[in-house]
Each structure stands twice: as structure tokens, then as C-alpha cells.
Amino acid sequence: MAKITERKAVTPGARILIERVQTGIRLEKRLLKVLKGLAEYHDMTLGDLLEGIVLHAFDGRHPFSAETRQRITELKRIYKLDLDSSASHRLMERVEETRPPTKLKGSRRKVKR
């Protein structure tokens, strides 16, 4: 069994005690589908996958093997995800126009006098 440590300098193979928090992030729909598919393929949670991706990115390292990148390509095709890193600062959501409810003819109540 691996040792659990709270030290900053972690020895290889030692477990690291952390605190996780629930978050409500918003992601592009097809991107989320690919991430969920990849997490399922690796039998891990979406949160664990995202943590791994971010930690690798912070170190300037690529998080995926050639085999996993091929799986990502397949998942992107399945879920019709045509975005790449060049889109990262250009994504915007469609804003739904909210209009006041329209009154239907004859919908006013008649008041007895």
C-alpha cells in the first residue's frame, strides 16, 4: 500500500492527500461528450481526467499517449467536434433574446361591475 503524504516535495509513488471541491463549470457540449467518453474509456471520473490534463498542461507536458490521441480523434468524429486549440479564445455562446410575454387575444378577464 502506498504511503499518504501531505508534504510539498512528494516522493515517487507516494499518495497525496488533497481536498476536492464541487464546481459548476460550463463547457461546450460536444467537448464535454468527448471528455466523458475519454474518461469512460480510461475507467476514471471526469474530474480525475480534467485534473490530469491540467496538471500536465501546467508542467508544459502532453497528457496523452499516441493511442489515447487516436481515441480522442475517434470520439471527436463520433460527437462531431470540429474545434481545436485555435478556437479557444474565440468561443461565444448564443444569447437568447428575452421578450416580454405577448398577450393573447381574449385572455383578459372581464371584471363584473
mmCIF file with all atom_site columns, N, CA and C in Angstrom, residues 62-91:
data_model
loop_
_atom_site.group_PDB
_atom_site.id
_atom_site.type_symbol
_atom_site.label_atom_id
_atom_site.label_alt_id
_atom_site.label_comp_id
_atom_site.label_asym_id
_atom_site.label_entity_id
_atom_site.label_seq_id
_atom_site.pdbx_PDB_ins_code
_atom_site.Cartn_x
_atom_site.Cartn_y
_atom_site.Cartn_z
_atom_site.occupancy
_atom_site.B_iso_or_equiv
_atom_site.pdbx_formal_charge
_atom_site.auth_seq_id
_atom_site.auth_comp_id
_atom_site.auth_asym_id
_atom_site.auth_atom_id
_atom_site.pdbx_PDB_model_num
ATOM 1  N N  . HIS A 1 62 ? 2.536   17.001 -22.592 1.00 0.00 ? 62 HIS A N  1
ATOM 2  C CA . HIS A 1 62 ? 1.353   16.471 -23.269 1.00 0.00 ? 62 HIS A CA 1
ATOM 3  C C  . HIS A 1 62 ? 0.768   15.360 -22.403 1.00 0.00 ? 62 HIS A C  1
ATOM 4  N N  . PRO A 1 63 ? -0.533  15.410 -22.093 1.00 0.00 ? 63 PRO A N  1
ATOM 5  C CA . PRO A 1 63 ? -1.118  14.427 -21.176 1.00 0.00 ? 63 PRO A CA 1
ATOM 6  C C  . PRO A 1 63 ? -1.476  13.079 -21.793 1.00 0.00 ? 63 PRO A C  1
ATOM 7  N N  . PHE A 1 64 ? -1.414  12.952 -23.132 1.00 0.00 ? 64 PHE A N  1
ATOM 8  C CA . PHE A 1 64 ? -1.943  11.747 -23.764 1.00 0.00 ? 64 PHE A CA 1
ATOM 9  C C  . PHE A 1 64 ? -0.903  11.009 -24.598 1.00 0.00 ? 64 PHE A C  1
ATOM 10 N N  . SER A 1 65 ? -1.010  9.692  -24.574 1.00 0.00 ? 65 SER A N  1
ATOM 11 C CA . SER A 1 65 ? -0.174  8.848  -25.423 1.00 0.00 ? 65 SER A CA 1
ATOM 12 C C  . SER A 1 65 ? -0.704  8.903  -26.856 1.00 0.00 ? 65 SER A C  1
ATOM 13 N N  . ALA A 1 66 ? 0.049   8.352  -27.781 1.00 0.00 ? 66 ALA A N  1
ATOM 14 C CA . ALA A 1 66 ? -0.391  8.302  -29.183 1.00 0.00 ? 66 ALA A CA 1
ATOM 15 C C  . ALA A 1 66 ? -1.693  7.518  -29.310 1.00 0.00 ? 66 ALA A C  1
ATOM 16 N N  . GLU A 1 67 ? -1.803  6.424  -28.566 1.00 0.00 ? 67 GLU A N  1
ATOM 17 C CA . GLU A 1 67 ? -3.022  5.611  -28.610 1.00 0.00 ? 67 GLU A CA 1
ATOM 18 C C  . GLU A 1 67 ? -4.238  6.406  -28.104 1.00 0.00 ? 67 GLU A C  1
ATOM 19 N N  . THR A 1 68 ? -4.062  7.164  -27.028 1.00 0.00 ? 68 THR A N  1
ATOM 20 C CA . THR A 1 68 ? -5.164  7.964  -26.483 1.00 0.00 ? 68 THR A CA 1
ATOM 21 C C  . THR A 1 68 ? -5.527  9.093  -27.435 1.00 0.00 ? 68 THR A C  1
ATOM 22 N N  . ARG A 1 69 ? -4.532  9.692  -28.093 1.00 0.00 ? 69 ARG A N  1
ATOM 23 C CA . ARG A 1 69 ? -4.835  10.750 -29.065 1.00 0.00 ? 69 ARG A CA 1
ATOM 24 C C  . ARG A 1 69 ? -5.644  10.193 -30.228 1.00 0.00 ? 69 ARG A C  1
ATOM 25 N N  . GLN A 1 70 ? -5.381  8.954  -30.615 1.00 0.00 ? 70 GLN A N  1
ATOM 26 C CA . GLN A 1 70 ? -6.176  8.314  -31.667 1.00 0.00 ? 70 GLN A CA 1
ATOM 27 C C  . GLN A 1 70 ? -7.620  8.119  -31.189 1.00 0.00 ? 70 GLN A C  1
ATOM 28 N N  . ARG A 1 71 ? -7.778  7.709  -29.944 1.00 0.00 ? 71 ARG A N  1
ATOM 29 C CA . ARG A 1 71 ? -9.122  7.543  -29.361 1.00 0.00 ? 71 ARG A CA 1
ATOM 30 C C  . ARG A 1 71 ? -9.850  8.888  -29.330 1.00 0.00 ? 71 ARG A C  1
ATOM 31 N N  . ILE A 1 72 ? -9.145  9.957  -28.993 1.00 0.00 ? 72 ILE A N  1
ATOM 32 C CA . ILE A 1 72 ? -9.742  11.298 -28.985 1.00 0.00 ? 72 ILE A CA 1
ATOM 33 C C  . ILE A 1 72 ? -10.211 11.668 -30.389 1.00 0.00 ? 72 ILE A C  1
ATOM 34 N N  . THR A 1 73 ? -9.405  11.370 -31.395 1.00 0.00 ? 73 THR A N  1
ATOM 35 C CA . THR A 1 73 ? -9.789  11.644 -32.789 1.00 0.00 ? 73 THR A CA 1
ATOM 36 C C  . THR A 1 73 ? -11.086 10.919 -33.138 1.00 0.00 ? 73 THR A C  1
ATOM 37 N N  . GLU A 1 74 ? -11.209 9.667  -32.712 1.00 0.00 ? 74 GLU A N  1
ATOM 38 C CA . GLU A 1 74 ? -12.423 8.889  -32.973 1.00 0.00 ? 74 GLU A CA 1
ATOM 39 C C  . GLU A 1 74 ? -13.628 9.490  -32.241 1.00 0.00 ? 74 GLU A C  1
ATOM 40 N N  . LEU A 1 75 ? -13.439 9.874  -30.983 1.00 0.00 ? 75 LEU A N  1
ATOM 41 C CA . LEU A 1 75 ? -14.537 10.467 -30.211 1.00 0.00 ? 75 LEU A CA 1
ATOM 42 C C  . LEU A 1 75 ? -14.951 11.810 -30.800 1.00 0.00 ? 75 LEU A C  1
ATOM 43 N N  . LYS A 1 76 ? -13.977 12.600 -31.261 1.00 0.00 ? 76 LYS A N  1
ATOM 44 C CA . LYS A 1 76 ? -14.306 13.880 -31.899 1.00 0.00 ? 76 LYS A CA 1
ATOM 45 C C  . LYS A 1 76 ? -15.143 13.652 -33.156 1.00 0.00 ? 76 LYS A C  1
ATOM 46 N N  . ARG A 1 77 ? -14.805 12.612 -33.925 1.00 0.00 ? 77 ARG A N  1
ATOM 47 C CA . ARG A 1 77 ? -15.585 12.301 -35.129 1.00 0.00 ? 77 ARG A CA 1
ATOM 48 C C  . ARG A 1 77 ? -16.995 11.867 -34.746 1.00 0.00 ? 77 ARG A C  1
ATOM 49 N N  . ILE A 1 78 ? -17.109 10.999 -33.749 1.00 0.00 ? 78 ILE A N  1
ATOM 50 C CA . ILE A 1 78 ? -18.414 10.495 -33.309 1.00 0.00 ? 78 ILE A CA 1
ATOM 51 C C  . ILE A 1 78 ? -19.318 11.633 -32.846 1.00 0.00 ? 78 ILE A C  1
ATOM 52 N N  . TYR A 1 79 ? -18.754 12.543 -32.050 1.00 0.00 ? 79 TYR A N  1
ATOM 53 C CA . TYR A 1 79 ? -19.558 13.636 -31.483 1.00 0.00 ? 79 TYR A CA 1
ATOM 54 C C  . TYR A 1 79 ? -19.503 14.915 -32.312 1.00 0.00 ? 79 TYR A C  1
ATOM 55 N N  . LYS A 1 80 ? -18.930 14.819 -33.521 1.00 0.00 ? 80 LYS A N  1
ATOM 56 C CA . LYS A 1 80 ? -18.874 15.935 -34.469 1.00 0.00 ? 80 LYS A CA 1
ATOM 57 C C  . LYS A 1 80 ? -18.227 17.187 -33.858 1.00 0.00 ? 80 LYS A C  1
ATOM 58 N N  . LEU A 1 81 ? -17.157 16.976 -33.101 1.00 0.00 ? 81 LEU A N  1
ATOM 59 C CA . LEU A 1 81 ? -16.414 18.089 -32.511 1.00 0.00 ? 81 LEU A CA 1
ATOM 60 C C  . LEU A 1 81 ? -15.355 18.547 -33.505 1.00 0.00 ? 81 LEU A C  1
ATOM 61 N N  . ASP A 1 82 ? -15.580 19.713 -34.083 1.00 0.00 ? 82 ASP A N  1
ATOM 62 C CA . ASP A 1 82 ? -14.669 20.227 -35.101 1.00 0.00 ? 82 ASP A CA 1
ATOM 63 C C  . ASP A 1 82 ? -13.807 21.373 -34.571 1.00 0.00 ? 82 ASP A C  1
ATOM 64 N N  . LEU A 1 83 ? -13.745 21.541 -33.257 1.00 0.00 ? 83 LEU A N  1
ATOM 65 C CA . LEU A 1 83 ? -12.943 22.600 -32.656 1.00 0.00 ? 83 LEU A CA 1
ATOM 66 C C  . LEU A 1 83 ? -11.540 22.091 -32.350 1.00 0.00 ? 83 LEU A C  1
ATOM 67 N N  . ASP A 1 84 ? -10.574 23.016 -32.387 1.00 0.00 ? 84 ASP A N  1
ATOM 68 C CA . ASP A 1 84 ? -9.217  22.690 -31.957 1.00 0.00 ? 84 ASP A CA 1
ATOM 69 C C  . ASP A 1 84 ? -8.723  23.854 -31.102 1.00 0.00 ? 84 ASP A C  1
ATOM 70 N N  . SER A 1 85 ? -7.453  23.812 -30.715 1.00 0.00 ? 85 SER A N  1
ATOM 71 C CA . SER A 1 85 ? -6.931  24.834 -29.805 1.00 0.00 ? 85 SER A CA 1
ATOM 72 C C  . SER A 1 85 ? -7.006  26.244 -30.383 1.00 0.00 ? 85 SER A C  1
ATOM 73 N N  . SER A 1 86 ? -7.026  26.376 -31.696 1.00 0.00 ? 86 SER A N  1
ATOM 74 C CA . SER A 1 86 ? -7.109  27.713 -32.298 1.00 0.00 ? 86 SER A CA 1
ATOM 75 C C  . SER A 1 86 ? -8.456  28.378 -32.014 1.00 0.00 ? 86 SER A C  1
ATOM 76 N N  . ALA A 1 87 ? -9.448  27.608 -31.600 1.00 0.00 ? 87 ALA A N  1
ATOM 77 C CA . ALA A 1 87 ? -10.770 28.156 -31.297 1.00 0.00 ? 87 ALA A CA 1
ATOM 78 C C  . ALA A 1 87 ? -10.893 28.625 -29.850 1.00 0.00 ? 87 ALA A C  1
ATOM 79 N N  . SER A 1 88 ? -9.895  28.336 -29.031 1.00 0.00 ? 88 SER A N  1
ATOM 80 C CA . SER A 1 88 ? -10.040 28.517 -27.582 1.00 0.00 ? 88 SER A CA 1
ATOM 81 C C  . SER A 1 88 ? -10.386 29.928 -27.119 1.00 0.00 ? 88 SER A C  1
ATOM 82 N N  . HIS A 1 89 ? -9.947  30.948 -27.798 1.00 0.00 ? 89 HIS A N  1
ATOM 83 C CA . HIS A 1 89 ? -10.250 32.316 -27.368 1.00 0.00 ? 89 HIS A CA 1
ATOM 84 C C  . HIS A 1 89 ? -11.306 32.971 -28.246 1.00 0.00 ? 89 HIS A C  1
ATOM 85 N N  . ARG A 1 90 ? -11.982 32.168 -29.078 1.00 0.00 ? 90 ARG A N  1
ATOM 86 C CA . ARG A 1 90 ? -12.981 32.722 -29.984 1.00 0.00 ? 90 ARG A CA 1
ATOM 87 C C  . ARG A 1 90 ? -14.380 32.169 -29.732 1.00 0.00 ? 90 ARG A C  1
ATOM 88 N N  . LEU A 1 91 ? -14.533 31.309 -28.732 1.00 0.00 ? 91 LEU A N  1
ATOM 89 C CA . LEU A 1 91 ? -15.825 30.677 -28.480 1.00 0.00 ? 91 LEU A CA 1
ATOM 90 C C  . LEU A 1 91 ? -16.769 31.668 -27.812 1.00 0.00 ? 91 LEU A C  1
#
